[in-house]
Tab-separated table of C-alpha atoms in Angstrom:
chain	number	residue	atom	x	y	z
A	100	MET	CA	-107.032	-15.988	-89.734
A	101	THR	CA	-106.665	-15.787	-85.997
A	102	ALA	CA	-109.213	-14.675	-83.522
A	103	GLY	CA	-107.808	-11.159	-83.638
A	104	GLY	CA	-107.743	-11.172	-87.417
A	105	LEU	CA	-103.949	-11.020	-87.656
A	106	ALA	CA	-101.712	-13.519	-89.406
A	107	PRO	CA	-99.379	-15.370	-86.999
A	108	ARG	CA	-95.904	-13.868	-87.008
A	109	ALA	CA	-93.253	-16.390	-87.903
A	110	ARG	CA	-90.917	-16.745	-84.890
A	111	ARG	CA	-87.324	-16.410	-85.960
A	112	PRO	CA	-85.055	-18.829	-84.137
A	113	PHE	CA	-82.662	-17.239	-81.688
A	114	PRO	CA	-79.736	-17.046	-82.164
A	115	SER	CA	-80.454	-16.429	-85.778
A	116	ARG	CA	-78.896	-18.547	-88.481
A	117	PRO	CA	-76.725	-15.688	-89.908
A	118	ALA	CA	-75.433	-14.869	-86.407
A	119	LEU	CA	-74.477	-18.507	-85.838
A	120	ARG	CA	-72.843	-18.720	-89.242
A	121	THR	CA	-70.839	-15.538	-88.602
A	122	SER	CA	-69.750	-16.862	-85.173
A	123	ALA	CA	-68.668	-20.152	-86.711
A	124	ILE	CA	-66.644	-18.387	-89.392
A	125	ALA	CA	-65.019	-16.032	-86.860
A	126	LEU	CA	-64.114	-18.913	-84.540
A	127	THR	CA	-62.756	-20.967	-87.443
A	128	VAL	CA	-60.538	-18.068	-88.555
A	129	CYS	CA	-59.312	-17.495	-84.966
A	130	SER	CA	-58.601	-21.203	-84.522
A	131	ALA	CA	-56.719	-21.353	-87.798
A	132	LEU	CA	-54.568	-18.331	-86.897
A	133	LEU	CA	-53.870	-19.597	-83.402
A	134	GLY	CA	-53.162	-23.063	-84.738
A	135	TRP	CA	-50.711	-21.668	-87.256
A	136	GLN	CA	-49.064	-19.696	-84.441
A	137	ALA	CA	-48.813	-22.853	-82.300
A	138	VAL	CA	-47.330	-24.867	-85.160
A	139	SER	CA	-44.782	-22.099	-85.862
A	140	ALA	CA	-43.802	-21.955	-82.182
A	141	ALA	CA	-43.369	-25.735	-82.074
A	142	ALA	CA	-41.225	-25.590	-85.211
A	143	ALA	CA	-39.100	-22.809	-83.678
A	144	GLN	CA	-38.644	-24.900	-80.536
A	145	ARG	CA	-37.541	-27.896	-82.616
A	146	ASP	CA	-35.185	-25.627	-84.566
A	147	THR	CA	-33.584	-24.355	-81.361
A	148	GLU	CA	-33.102	-27.907	-80.118
A	149	ALA	CA	-31.532	-28.850	-83.455
A	150	ALA	CA	-29.178	-25.846	-83.207
A	151	LEU	CA	-28.068	-26.860	-79.703
A	152	ALA	CA	-27.508	-30.458	-80.802
A	153	ALA	CA	-25.488	-29.186	-83.773
A	154	ALA	CA	-23.444	-26.912	-81.480
A	155	ARG	CA	-22.603	-29.906	-79.282
A	156	GLU	CA	-21.484	-31.957	-82.275
A	157	ARG	CA	-19.737	-29.304	-84.375
A	158	VAL	CA	-17.761	-27.684	-81.556
A	159	GLY	CA	-16.293	-31.129	-80.884
A	160	GLU	CA	-15.338	-31.341	-84.581
A	161	VAL	CA	-13.731	-27.892	-84.664
A	162	LEU	CA	-11.680	-28.351	-81.497
A	163	SER	CA	-10.509	-31.944	-82.005
A	164	TYR	CA	-7.509	-32.847	-84.156
A	165	ARG	CA	-4.491	-35.134	-84.388
A	166	ALA	CA	-1.099	-34.077	-85.674
A	167	HIS	CA	-0.935	-36.999	-88.114
A	168	THR	CA	-4.424	-36.392	-89.585
A	169	LEU	CA	-4.371	-32.631	-89.286
A	170	ASP	CA	-5.342	-31.784	-92.884
A	171	ALA	CA	-8.420	-33.992	-92.803
A	172	ASP	CA	-9.351	-32.827	-89.290
A	173	GLN	CA	-9.084	-29.179	-90.276
A	174	ALA	CA	-11.111	-29.747	-93.433
A	175	ARG	CA	-13.838	-31.363	-91.306
A	176	GLY	CA	-13.671	-28.503	-88.802
A	177	ARG	CA	-13.863	-25.946	-91.584
A	178	ARG	CA	-17.046	-27.556	-92.939
A	179	ALA	CA	-18.651	-26.982	-89.527
A	180	THR	CA	-18.195	-23.212	-89.760
A	181	THR	CA	-19.718	-20.355	-91.709
A	182	GLY	CA	-19.213	-16.681	-92.538
A	183	GLU	CA	-16.504	-14.618	-90.919
A	184	PHE	CA	-15.785	-17.407	-88.466
A	185	THR	CA	-14.578	-19.634	-91.324
A	186	ARG	CA	-11.885	-17.053	-92.104
A	187	GLU	CA	-10.985	-16.833	-88.417
A	188	PHE	CA	-10.819	-20.630	-88.232
A	189	ASP	CA	-8.476	-20.704	-91.263
A	190	ARG	CA	-6.272	-18.018	-89.753
A	191	MET	CA	-6.039	-19.804	-86.366
A	192	SER	CA	-5.410	-23.126	-88.107
A	193	THR	CA	-2.508	-21.888	-90.200
A	194	THR	CA	-0.892	-19.530	-87.693
A	195	VAL	CA	-1.376	-21.336	-84.374
A	196	VAL	CA	-2.772	-24.876	-84.541
A	197	GLU	CA	-0.841	-26.285	-87.502
A	198	PRO	CA	2.703	-25.238	-86.538
A	199	THR	CA	2.208	-26.173	-82.878
A	200	ALA	CA	0.439	-29.480	-83.538
A	201	ARG	CA	3.007	-30.638	-86.115
A	202	ALA	CA	5.958	-29.583	-83.979
A	203	GLN	CA	4.646	-31.155	-80.768
A	204	GLY	CA	2.700	-34.130	-82.149
A	205	THR	CA	-0.452	-32.858	-80.484
A	206	VAL	CA	-3.576	-34.978	-80.225
A	207	THR	CA	-6.536	-33.179	-78.728
A	208	SER	CA	-10.123	-34.192	-78.274
A	209	ALA	CA	-12.910	-31.868	-77.183
A	210	THR	CA	-16.050	-33.103	-75.463
A	211	VAL	CA	-19.002	-30.867	-74.809
A	212	VAL	CA	-20.204	-31.689	-71.312
A	213	ARG	CA	-23.106	-29.245	-70.999
A	214	VAL	CA	-25.060	-26.913	-73.271
A	215	GLY	CA	-27.252	-23.981	-72.304
A	216	LEU	CA	-29.375	-21.678	-74.420
A	217	ILE	CA	-28.534	-17.971	-74.260
A	218	ASN	CA	-31.008	-16.773	-76.864
A	219	ALA	CA	-32.706	-17.948	-80.029
A	220	ARG	CA	-33.801	-16.208	-83.200
A	221	PRO	CA	-35.197	-17.883	-86.308
A	222	ASP	CA	-31.841	-18.345	-88.030
A	223	GLN	CA	-29.385	-17.747	-85.213
A	224	VAL	CA	-28.956	-19.345	-81.803
A	225	GLU	CA	-26.477	-18.372	-79.112
A	226	SER	CA	-25.415	-20.956	-76.582
A	227	LEU	CA	-23.103	-21.463	-73.642
A	228	LEU	CA	-21.034	-24.632	-73.815
A	229	PHE	CA	-18.933	-26.237	-71.113
A	230	VAL	CA	-16.182	-28.142	-72.894
A	231	ASP	CA	-13.495	-30.524	-71.658
A	232	GLN	CA	-10.435	-30.776	-73.860
A	233	THR	CA	-8.051	-33.708	-73.440
A	234	THR	CA	-4.611	-33.171	-74.955
A	235	THR	CA	-1.484	-35.234	-75.337
A	236	THR	CA	1.800	-34.338	-77.000
A	237	ALA	CA	4.817	-36.424	-77.972
A	238	ALA	CA	6.737	-34.985	-75.021
A	239	SER	CA	3.871	-35.392	-72.577
A	240	PRO	CA	1.829	-38.492	-73.429
A	241	ALA	CA	-0.192	-38.380	-70.215
A	242	PRO	CA	-3.548	-36.776	-71.063
A	243	GLN	CA	-3.988	-33.217	-69.805
A	244	VAL	CA	-7.582	-32.175	-69.328
A	245	SER	CA	-8.538	-28.523	-69.517
A	246	ALA	CA	-11.960	-27.038	-68.918
A	247	ALA	CA	-13.340	-24.309	-71.123
A	248	GLN	CA	-16.529	-22.329	-71.330
A	249	LEU	CA	-17.508	-21.024	-74.739
A	250	ARG	CA	-20.126	-18.718	-76.139
A	251	VAL	CA	-21.074	-20.301	-79.453
A	252	THR	CA	-23.203	-18.680	-82.139
A	253	MET	CA	-24.929	-21.090	-84.509
A	254	ARG	CA	-26.358	-19.883	-87.815
A	255	LYS	CA	-28.691	-21.773	-90.116
A	256	VAL	CA	-27.321	-21.852	-93.640
A	257	ASN	CA	-29.308	-23.737	-96.286
A	258	GLY	CA	-31.069	-25.697	-93.565
A	259	VAL	CA	-27.841	-26.675	-91.764
A	260	TRP	CA	-26.724	-25.259	-88.415
A	261	LEU	CA	-23.099	-24.125	-88.581
A	262	ILE	CA	-20.767	-22.337	-86.185
A	263	ALA	CA	-20.752	-18.592	-86.883
A	264	GLY	CA	-18.879	-17.553	-83.763
A	265	LEU	CA	-16.951	-19.090	-80.889
A	266	VAL	CA	-15.717	-16.991	-78.001
A	267	PRO	CA	-13.900	-18.387	-74.952
A	268	LEU	CA	-15.313	-16.863	-71.750
B	37	MET	CA	-99.305	-35.248	-88.617
B	38	ALA	CA	-96.179	-36.987	-89.881
B	39	GLY	CA	-93.680	-34.772	-91.765
B	40	VAL	CA	-94.753	-31.555	-90.060
B	41	THR	CA	-92.324	-29.959	-87.640
B	42	ARG	CA	-93.663	-27.791	-84.915
B	43	PRO	CA	-91.978	-24.379	-84.336
B	44	GLY	CA	-90.577	-25.502	-80.916
B	45	GLU	CA	-88.987	-28.592	-82.410
B	46	ALA	CA	-87.487	-26.627	-85.297
B	47	ARG	CA	-85.917	-24.216	-82.822
B	48	ARG	CA	-84.480	-27.106	-80.797
B	49	ASP	CA	-83.057	-28.721	-83.958
B	50	HIS	CA	-81.640	-25.388	-85.063
B	51	VAL	CA	-79.830	-24.761	-81.755
B	52	ALA	CA	-78.687	-28.379	-81.384
B	53	GLY	CA	-77.354	-28.455	-84.927
B	54	TRP	CA	-75.137	-25.431	-84.343
B	55	SER	CA	-74.206	-25.883	-80.700
B	56	VAL	CA	-71.934	-28.922	-81.144
B	57	PRO	CA	-69.633	-27.521	-83.861
B	58	LEU	CA	-69.628	-24.086	-82.227
B	59	GLY	CA	-68.812	-25.637	-78.846
B	60	ILE	CA	-65.917	-27.599	-80.361
B	61	LEU	CA	-64.604	-24.485	-82.091
B	62	LEU	CA	-64.909	-22.453	-78.906
B	63	VAL	CA	-63.075	-25.027	-76.762
B	64	GLY	CA	-60.402	-25.486	-79.441
B	65	THR	CA	-59.853	-21.735	-79.697
B	66	ALA	CA	-59.651	-21.382	-75.912
B	67	LEU	CA	-57.090	-24.211	-75.681
B	68	LEU	CA	-54.988	-22.633	-78.414
B	69	VAL	CA	-55.117	-19.243	-76.664
B	70	VAL	CA	-53.873	-20.829	-73.423
B	71	HIS	CA	-51.187	-22.828	-75.256
B	72	ASN	CA	-49.922	-19.849	-77.242
B	73	PHE	CA	-49.907	-17.656	-74.144
B	74	SER	CA	-47.709	-20.144	-72.299
B	75	VAL	CA	-45.354	-20.362	-75.312
B	76	ALA	CA	-45.169	-16.559	-75.427
B	77	GLN	CA	-44.232	-16.569	-71.728
B	78	LEU	CA	-41.342	-18.961	-72.364
B	79	GLY	CA	-38.891	-16.233	-73.363
B	80	ASP	CA	-39.725	-14.173	-70.277
B	81	ARG	CA	-39.446	-17.220	-68.008
B	82	ARG	CA	-36.082	-18.097	-69.550
B	83	ALA	CA	-34.815	-14.543	-69.009
B	84	ALA	CA	-36.067	-14.532	-65.405
B	85	ALA	CA	-34.417	-17.906	-64.687
B	86	THR	CA	-31.126	-16.688	-66.190
B	87	SER	CA	-31.233	-13.523	-64.121
B	88	ALA	CA	-32.001	-15.451	-60.905
B	89	ALA	CA	-29.154	-17.904	-61.587
B	90	GLU	CA	-26.706	-15.058	-62.243
B	91	LYS	CA	-27.628	-13.521	-58.888
B	92	VAL	CA	-27.100	-16.871	-57.135
B	93	ALA	CA	-23.725	-17.247	-58.856
B	94	VAL	CA	-22.623	-13.783	-57.718
B	95	ASP	CA	-23.896	-14.327	-54.156
B	96	ILE	CA	-22.014	-17.581	-53.845
B	97	SER	CA	-18.811	-16.376	-55.542
B	98	THR	CA	-18.440	-12.769	-54.384
B	99	ILE	CA	-17.793	-13.657	-50.812
B	100	GLY	CA	-15.192	-13.255	-48.117
B	101	GLY	CA	-14.645	-13.366	-44.383
B	102	ASP	CA	-16.057	-9.852	-44.024
B	103	ASN	CA	-19.339	-10.355	-45.914
B	104	ALA	CA	-19.977	-14.103	-45.775
B	105	GLU	CA	-23.006	-13.886	-43.478
B	106	GLN	CA	-24.714	-11.195	-45.568
B	107	ARG	CA	-24.020	-13.008	-48.836
B	108	LEU	CA	-25.239	-16.322	-47.507
B	109	GLN	CA	-28.303	-14.626	-46.034
B	110	SER	CA	-29.031	-13.033	-49.413
B	111	LEU	CA	-28.675	-16.435	-51.061
B	112	SER	CA	-30.810	-18.045	-48.365
B	113	ASP	CA	-33.588	-15.500	-48.984
B	114	GLU	CA	-33.716	-16.561	-52.639
B	115	SER	CA	-33.612	-20.311	-51.985
B	116	THR	CA	-36.108	-23.126	-51.641
B	117	SER	CA	-36.716	-24.293	-48.076
B	118	GLU	CA	-34.633	-27.436	-48.571
B	119	PHE	CA	-31.636	-25.614	-50.025
B	120	ARG	CA	-32.000	-22.928	-47.331
B	121	ARG	CA	-31.747	-25.591	-44.594
B	122	ASN	CA	-28.612	-26.914	-46.256
B	123	LEU	CA	-27.096	-23.426	-46.426
B	124	ASP	CA	-28.032	-22.529	-42.872
B	125	GLN	CA	-26.415	-25.713	-41.539
B	126	ASN	CA	-23.080	-24.866	-43.127
B	127	SER	CA	-22.982	-21.070	-43.234
B	128	THR	CA	-21.267	-20.524	-39.862
B	129	THR	CA	-18.478	-22.994	-40.607
B	130	PHE	CA	-18.098	-21.622	-44.123
B	131	ALA	CA	-17.848	-18.027	-42.859
B	132	ARG	CA	-15.260	-19.054	-40.248
B	133	ILE	CA	-13.093	-20.785	-42.898
B	134	LEU	CA	-13.249	-17.685	-45.083
B	135	ARG	CA	-12.303	-15.424	-42.151
B	136	GLU	CA	-9.431	-17.649	-41.016
B	137	GLY	CA	-8.004	-17.937	-44.515
B	138	ARG	CA	-8.550	-14.205	-45.126
B	139	VAL	CA	-10.351	-15.217	-48.268
B	140	SER	CA	-12.010	-12.645	-50.424
B	141	ALA	CA	-13.539	-13.440	-53.799
B	142	ARG	CA	-15.073	-11.132	-56.358
B	143	ALA	CA	-17.064	-12.720	-59.157
B	144	ASN	CA	-18.031	-11.577	-62.587
B	145	VAL	CA	-20.576	-13.564	-64.597
B	146	THR	CA	-19.202	-13.968	-68.116
B	147	GLY	CA	-22.036	-16.032	-69.557
B	148	ALA	CA	-25.252	-17.835	-68.663
B	149	GLY	CA	-27.503	-20.161	-70.600
B	150	VAL	CA	-30.588	-22.189	-69.788
B	151	GLU	CA	-29.946	-25.908	-69.943
B	152	HIS	CA	-33.439	-27.037	-69.043
B	153	LEU	CA	-36.738	-25.298	-68.402
B	154	ASP	CA	-40.170	-26.676	-67.647
B	155	GLY	CA	-43.233	-25.481	-65.813
B	156	ARG	CA	-41.761	-25.927	-62.338
B	157	ALA	CA	-37.979	-26.138	-62.596
B	158	ALA	CA	-34.967	-24.929	-64.514
B	159	SER	CA	-31.262	-25.527	-64.619
B	160	VAL	CA	-28.972	-22.753	-65.773
B	161	LEU	CA	-25.298	-22.933	-66.667
B	162	VAL	CA	-23.268	-19.964	-65.473
B	163	ALA	CA	-19.677	-19.187	-66.403
B	164	VAL	CA	-18.005	-17.106	-63.725
B	165	SER	CA	-14.663	-15.379	-63.555
B	166	VAL	CA	-13.553	-15.003	-59.927
B	167	MET	CA	-10.644	-13.024	-58.502
B	168	VAL	CA	-9.649	-14.835	-55.325
B	169	VAL	CA	-7.388	-13.284	-52.712
B	170	ASN	CA	-6.311	-15.293	-49.678
B	171	SER	CA	-3.484	-15.515	-47.176
B	172	GLN	CA	-1.405	-17.578	-49.615
B	173	ARG	CA	-2.165	-15.409	-52.665
B	174	PRO	CA	-2.360	-11.857	-51.355
B	175	THR	CA	-2.129	-10.393	-54.868
B	176	GLY	CA	-4.996	-12.531	-56.047
B	177	GLU	CA	-5.581	-15.245	-58.600
B	178	LEU	CA	-8.110	-15.234	-61.414
B	179	MET	CA	-10.143	-18.426	-61.519
B	180	LYS	CA	-12.732	-19.481	-64.053
B	181	ILE	CA	-15.495	-21.620	-62.642
B	182	ARG	CA	-18.440	-23.356	-64.228
B	183	LEU	CA	-21.648	-23.597	-62.277
B	184	ARG	CA	-24.897	-25.427	-62.835
B	185	ILE	CA	-27.667	-23.828	-60.827
B	186	ARG	CA	-30.964	-25.600	-60.251
B	187	LEU	CA	-33.997	-23.400	-59.729
B	188	GLU	CA	-37.591	-24.038	-58.747
B	189	ASP	CA	-40.539	-21.836	-59.514
B	190	GLU	CA	-42.447	-20.904	-56.378
B	191	ARG	CA	-45.438	-18.677	-57.088
B	192	GLY	CA	-43.745	-16.988	-60.022
B	193	ARG	CA	-40.342	-16.567	-58.319
B	194	TRP	CA	-37.309	-18.569	-59.300
B	195	LEU	CA	-35.602	-19.839	-56.146
B	196	ALA	CA	-32.251	-21.611	-55.888
B	197	ALA	CA	-32.664	-25.317	-55.273
B	198	GLY	CA	-29.058	-26.389	-55.759
B	199	VAL	CA	-25.656	-25.235	-56.934
B	200	GLU	CA	-23.022	-27.523	-58.343
B	201	ALA	CA	-19.603	-26.793	-59.759
B	202	VAL	CA	-19.131	-28.485	-63.130
B	203	PRO	CA	-15.595	-29.871	-62.837
């Protein structure tokens, strides 16, 4: 009993335990969501970089060939492509590249000198490539260098970035 | 008496026990918000850098004896102080050469892509198709040029810091 005859009221700690628990849960959920978002963004960034690296490598494969190893070179180039572009690659190979290369003894080597990102989506990346192509023929053995700028679409197929489009600009 | 906790001490223990984990969670959440916001801005920054580089490419390629000063002034207005000095030093001579050669060039940007982007700087590749008319080619000649444009971010504006032709 107190002097006034009333029992002492138990002082509840402030902030109360349920309020703190709720805050902790809310913050944990927010952190988890934001963390997941950050991890996804980092993965997307890595994916874009992988697509650009693949564009650099695969465009070189598609545009380089030698008359005396043409079949193997075209098979390698074909493996670097996907979708409708594979059919376009086949058509260009049989109607333009093959007859010309065999007739002229063409050896051509493409080097990507610069790569820029146009836009990126989860499974498709568009890029701008500056390419130098060095060509010799039996009649003209001195290397001729030509500069090209290409818009290249890369598509991820079964985890591998392949060329889905290539447009000279 | 040993083993008895006074109400004041219990309250202190209660607050101290929660404040550390809550503080860590709060700071962690705030850092993630800032990080994710900057990542979300990346697409917009890339688009703004591309747009600025395209404008620089047009200003520097759509030029002739009759509009050289205006074009170079427009480029100068969108340049860093160092690049502006460089432009200003050469603009009069450049304009005179264009006038004397009756040069007129009209550019069309055919593609642009960001090569590098960080918090302060960017480099953008721009493919340009230019129709050049001069005293030796009065009917004009179509040229394809490749540019690499360096930009710097000054208070949210992308300014030209350098232009190089990629041979």
